[in-house]
CSV table of N, CA and C in Angstrom, one decimal:
chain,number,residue,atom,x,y,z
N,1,UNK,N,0.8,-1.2,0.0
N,1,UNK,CA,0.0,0.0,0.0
N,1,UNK,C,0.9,1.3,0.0
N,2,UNK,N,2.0,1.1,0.4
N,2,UNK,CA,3.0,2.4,0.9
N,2,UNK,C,3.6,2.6,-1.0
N,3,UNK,N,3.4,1.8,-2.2
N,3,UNK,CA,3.6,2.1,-3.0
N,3,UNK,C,2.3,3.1,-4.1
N,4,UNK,N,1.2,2.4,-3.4
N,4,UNK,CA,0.2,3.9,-3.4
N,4,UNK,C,0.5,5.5,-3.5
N,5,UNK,N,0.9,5.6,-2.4
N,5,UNK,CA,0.9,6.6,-1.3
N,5,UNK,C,1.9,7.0,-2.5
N,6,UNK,N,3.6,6.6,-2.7
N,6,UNK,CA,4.2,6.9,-3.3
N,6,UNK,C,3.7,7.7,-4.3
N,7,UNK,N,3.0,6.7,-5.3
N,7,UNK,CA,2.5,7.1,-6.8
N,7,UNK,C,1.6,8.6,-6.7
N,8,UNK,N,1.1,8.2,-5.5
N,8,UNK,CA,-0.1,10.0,-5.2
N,8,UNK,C,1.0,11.1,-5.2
N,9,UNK,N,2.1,10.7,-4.3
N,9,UNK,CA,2.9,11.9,-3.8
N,9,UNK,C,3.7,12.1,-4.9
N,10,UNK,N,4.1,10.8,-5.8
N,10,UNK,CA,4.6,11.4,-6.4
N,10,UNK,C,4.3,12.4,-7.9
N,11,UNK,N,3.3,11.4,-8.2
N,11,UNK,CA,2.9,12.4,-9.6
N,11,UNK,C,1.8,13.2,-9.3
N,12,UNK,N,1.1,13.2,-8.5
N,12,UNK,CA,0.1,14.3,-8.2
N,12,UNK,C,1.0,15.6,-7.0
N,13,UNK,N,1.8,15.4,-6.7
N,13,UNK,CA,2.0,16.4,-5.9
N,13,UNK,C,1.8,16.4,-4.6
N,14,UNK,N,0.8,15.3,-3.9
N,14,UNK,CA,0.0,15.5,-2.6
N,14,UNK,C,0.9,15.3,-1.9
N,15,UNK,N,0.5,15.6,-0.3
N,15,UNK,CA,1.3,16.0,1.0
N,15,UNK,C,1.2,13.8,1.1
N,16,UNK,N,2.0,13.8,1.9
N,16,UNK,CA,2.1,12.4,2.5
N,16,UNK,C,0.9,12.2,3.3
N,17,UNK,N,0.2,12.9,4.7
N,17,UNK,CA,-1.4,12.6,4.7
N,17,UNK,C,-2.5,12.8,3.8
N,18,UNK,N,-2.3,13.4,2.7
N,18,UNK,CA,-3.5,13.4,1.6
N,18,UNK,C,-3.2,12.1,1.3
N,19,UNK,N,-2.6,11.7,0.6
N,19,UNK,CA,-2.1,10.3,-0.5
N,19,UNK,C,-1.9,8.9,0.4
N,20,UNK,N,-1.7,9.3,2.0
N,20,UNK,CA,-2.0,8.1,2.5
N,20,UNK,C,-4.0,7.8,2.9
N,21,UNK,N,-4.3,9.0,2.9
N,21,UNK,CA,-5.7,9.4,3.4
N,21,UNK,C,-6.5,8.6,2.0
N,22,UNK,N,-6.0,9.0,0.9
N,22,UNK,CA,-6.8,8.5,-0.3
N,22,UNK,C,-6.5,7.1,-0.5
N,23,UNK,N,-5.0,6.8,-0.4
N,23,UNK,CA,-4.8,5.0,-0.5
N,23,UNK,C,-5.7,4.1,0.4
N,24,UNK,N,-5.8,5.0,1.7
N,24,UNK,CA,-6.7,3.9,2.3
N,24,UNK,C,-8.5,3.8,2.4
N,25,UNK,N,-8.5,4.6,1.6
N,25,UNK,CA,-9.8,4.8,0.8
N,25,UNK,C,-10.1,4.1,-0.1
N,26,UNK,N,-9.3,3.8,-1.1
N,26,UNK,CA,-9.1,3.1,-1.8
N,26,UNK,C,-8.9,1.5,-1.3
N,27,UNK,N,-8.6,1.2,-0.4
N,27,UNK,CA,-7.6,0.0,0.3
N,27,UNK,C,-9.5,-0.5,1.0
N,28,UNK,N,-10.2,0.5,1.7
N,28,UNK,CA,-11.4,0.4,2.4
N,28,UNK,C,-12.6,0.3,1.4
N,29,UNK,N,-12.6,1.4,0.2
N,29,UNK,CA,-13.8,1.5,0.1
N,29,UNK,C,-14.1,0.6,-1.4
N,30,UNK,N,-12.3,0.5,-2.2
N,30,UNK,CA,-12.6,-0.3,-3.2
N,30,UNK,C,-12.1,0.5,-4.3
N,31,UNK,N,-12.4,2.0,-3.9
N,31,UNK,CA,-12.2,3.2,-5.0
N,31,UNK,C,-11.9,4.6,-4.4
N,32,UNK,N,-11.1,5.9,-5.2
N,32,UNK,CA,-11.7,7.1,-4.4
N,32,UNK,C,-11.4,8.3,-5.4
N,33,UNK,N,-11.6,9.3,-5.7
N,33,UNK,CA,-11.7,10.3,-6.5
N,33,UNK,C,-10.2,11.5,-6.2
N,34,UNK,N,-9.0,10.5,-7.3
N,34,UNK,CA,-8.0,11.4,-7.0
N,34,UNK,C,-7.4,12.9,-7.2
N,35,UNK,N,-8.5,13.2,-8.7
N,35,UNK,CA,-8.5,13.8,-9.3
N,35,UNK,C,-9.8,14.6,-10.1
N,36,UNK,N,-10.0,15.9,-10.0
N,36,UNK,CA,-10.9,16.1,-10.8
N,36,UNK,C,-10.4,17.0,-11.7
N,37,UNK,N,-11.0,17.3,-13.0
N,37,UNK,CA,-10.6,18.4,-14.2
N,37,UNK,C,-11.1,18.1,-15.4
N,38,UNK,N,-10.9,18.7,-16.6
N,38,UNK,CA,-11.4,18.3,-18.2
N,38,UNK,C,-11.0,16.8,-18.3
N,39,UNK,N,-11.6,16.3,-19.0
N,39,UNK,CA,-11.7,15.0,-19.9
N,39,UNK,C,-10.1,14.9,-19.8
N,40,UNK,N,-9.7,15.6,-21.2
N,40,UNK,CA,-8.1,15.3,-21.8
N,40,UNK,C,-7.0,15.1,-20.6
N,41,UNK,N,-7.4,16.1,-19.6
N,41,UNK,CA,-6.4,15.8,-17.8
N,41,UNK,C,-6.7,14.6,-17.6
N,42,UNK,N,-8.1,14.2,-17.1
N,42,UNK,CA,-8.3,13.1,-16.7
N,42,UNK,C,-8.0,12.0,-18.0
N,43,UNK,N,-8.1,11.6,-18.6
N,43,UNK,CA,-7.4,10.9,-19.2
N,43,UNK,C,-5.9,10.6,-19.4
N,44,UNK,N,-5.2,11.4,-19.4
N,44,UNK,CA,-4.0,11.7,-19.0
N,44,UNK,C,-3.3,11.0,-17.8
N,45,UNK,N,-4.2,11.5,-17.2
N,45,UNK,CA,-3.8,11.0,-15.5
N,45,UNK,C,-4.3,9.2,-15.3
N,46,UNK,N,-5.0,8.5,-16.0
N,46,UNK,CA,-5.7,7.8,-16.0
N,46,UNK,C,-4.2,6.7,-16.4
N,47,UNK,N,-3.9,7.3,-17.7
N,47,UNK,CA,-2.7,6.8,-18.3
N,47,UNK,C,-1.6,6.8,-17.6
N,48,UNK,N,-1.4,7.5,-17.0
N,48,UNK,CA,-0.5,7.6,-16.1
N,48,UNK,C,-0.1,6.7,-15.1
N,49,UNK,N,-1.5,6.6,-13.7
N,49,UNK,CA,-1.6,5.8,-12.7
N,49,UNK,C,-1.4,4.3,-13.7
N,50,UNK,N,-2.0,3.8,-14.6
N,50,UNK,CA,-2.1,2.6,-15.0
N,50,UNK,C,-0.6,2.3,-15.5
N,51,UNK,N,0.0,2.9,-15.8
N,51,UNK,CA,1.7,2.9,-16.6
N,51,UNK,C,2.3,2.8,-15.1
N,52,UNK,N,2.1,3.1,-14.1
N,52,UNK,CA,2.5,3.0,-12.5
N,52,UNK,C,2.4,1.2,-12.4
N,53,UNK,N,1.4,0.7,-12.7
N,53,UNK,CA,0.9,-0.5,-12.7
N,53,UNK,C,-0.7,-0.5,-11.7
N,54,UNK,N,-1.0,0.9,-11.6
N,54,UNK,CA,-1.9,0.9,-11.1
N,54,UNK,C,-3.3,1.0,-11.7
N,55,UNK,N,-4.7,0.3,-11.0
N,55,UNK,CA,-5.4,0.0,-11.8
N,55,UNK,C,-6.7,1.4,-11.4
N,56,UNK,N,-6.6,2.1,-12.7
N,56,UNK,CA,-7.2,3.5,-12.1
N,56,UNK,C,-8.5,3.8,-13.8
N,57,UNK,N,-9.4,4.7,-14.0
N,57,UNK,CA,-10.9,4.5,-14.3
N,57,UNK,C,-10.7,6.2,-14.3
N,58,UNK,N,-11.6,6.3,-15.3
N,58,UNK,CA,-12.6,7.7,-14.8
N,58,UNK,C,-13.6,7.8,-15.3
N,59,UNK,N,-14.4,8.9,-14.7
N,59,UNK,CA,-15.8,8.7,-15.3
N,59,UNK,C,-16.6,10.1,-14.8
N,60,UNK,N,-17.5,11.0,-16.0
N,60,UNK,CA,-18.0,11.9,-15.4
N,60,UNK,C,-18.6,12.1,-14.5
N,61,UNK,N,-18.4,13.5,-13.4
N,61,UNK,CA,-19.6,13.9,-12.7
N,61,UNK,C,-20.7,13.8,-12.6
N,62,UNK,N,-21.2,13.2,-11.4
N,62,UNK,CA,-23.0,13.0,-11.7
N,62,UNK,C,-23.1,14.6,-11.0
């Protein structure tokens, strides 16, 4: 899980309690919302996490 955390901190920027805060959201809930922005960001970032090896989705705002 501490390779989570990494991936948040590292490509998104987040502090070490945000990115552990969200990993284990993820770890509890199944899923969690790491990012929001335009389509083309979010897809981006989508590509990103998964080239990490991590298994990451997006989908618009309800």
């Amino acid at each position: 899980m501490s390779y989570v955390t990494y991936v948040f901190q590292t490509y998104f920027g987040y502090t070490r309690p945000h990115a552990e805060k969200l990993m284990m959201q993820v770890h509890l809930e199944g899923r969690a919302v790491v990012s929001r922005g335009p389509r083309e960001l979010m897809e981006q970032h989508t590509e990103a996490l998964q080239a990490y090896g991590l298994w990451a989705t997006f989908q618009k705002d309800q």
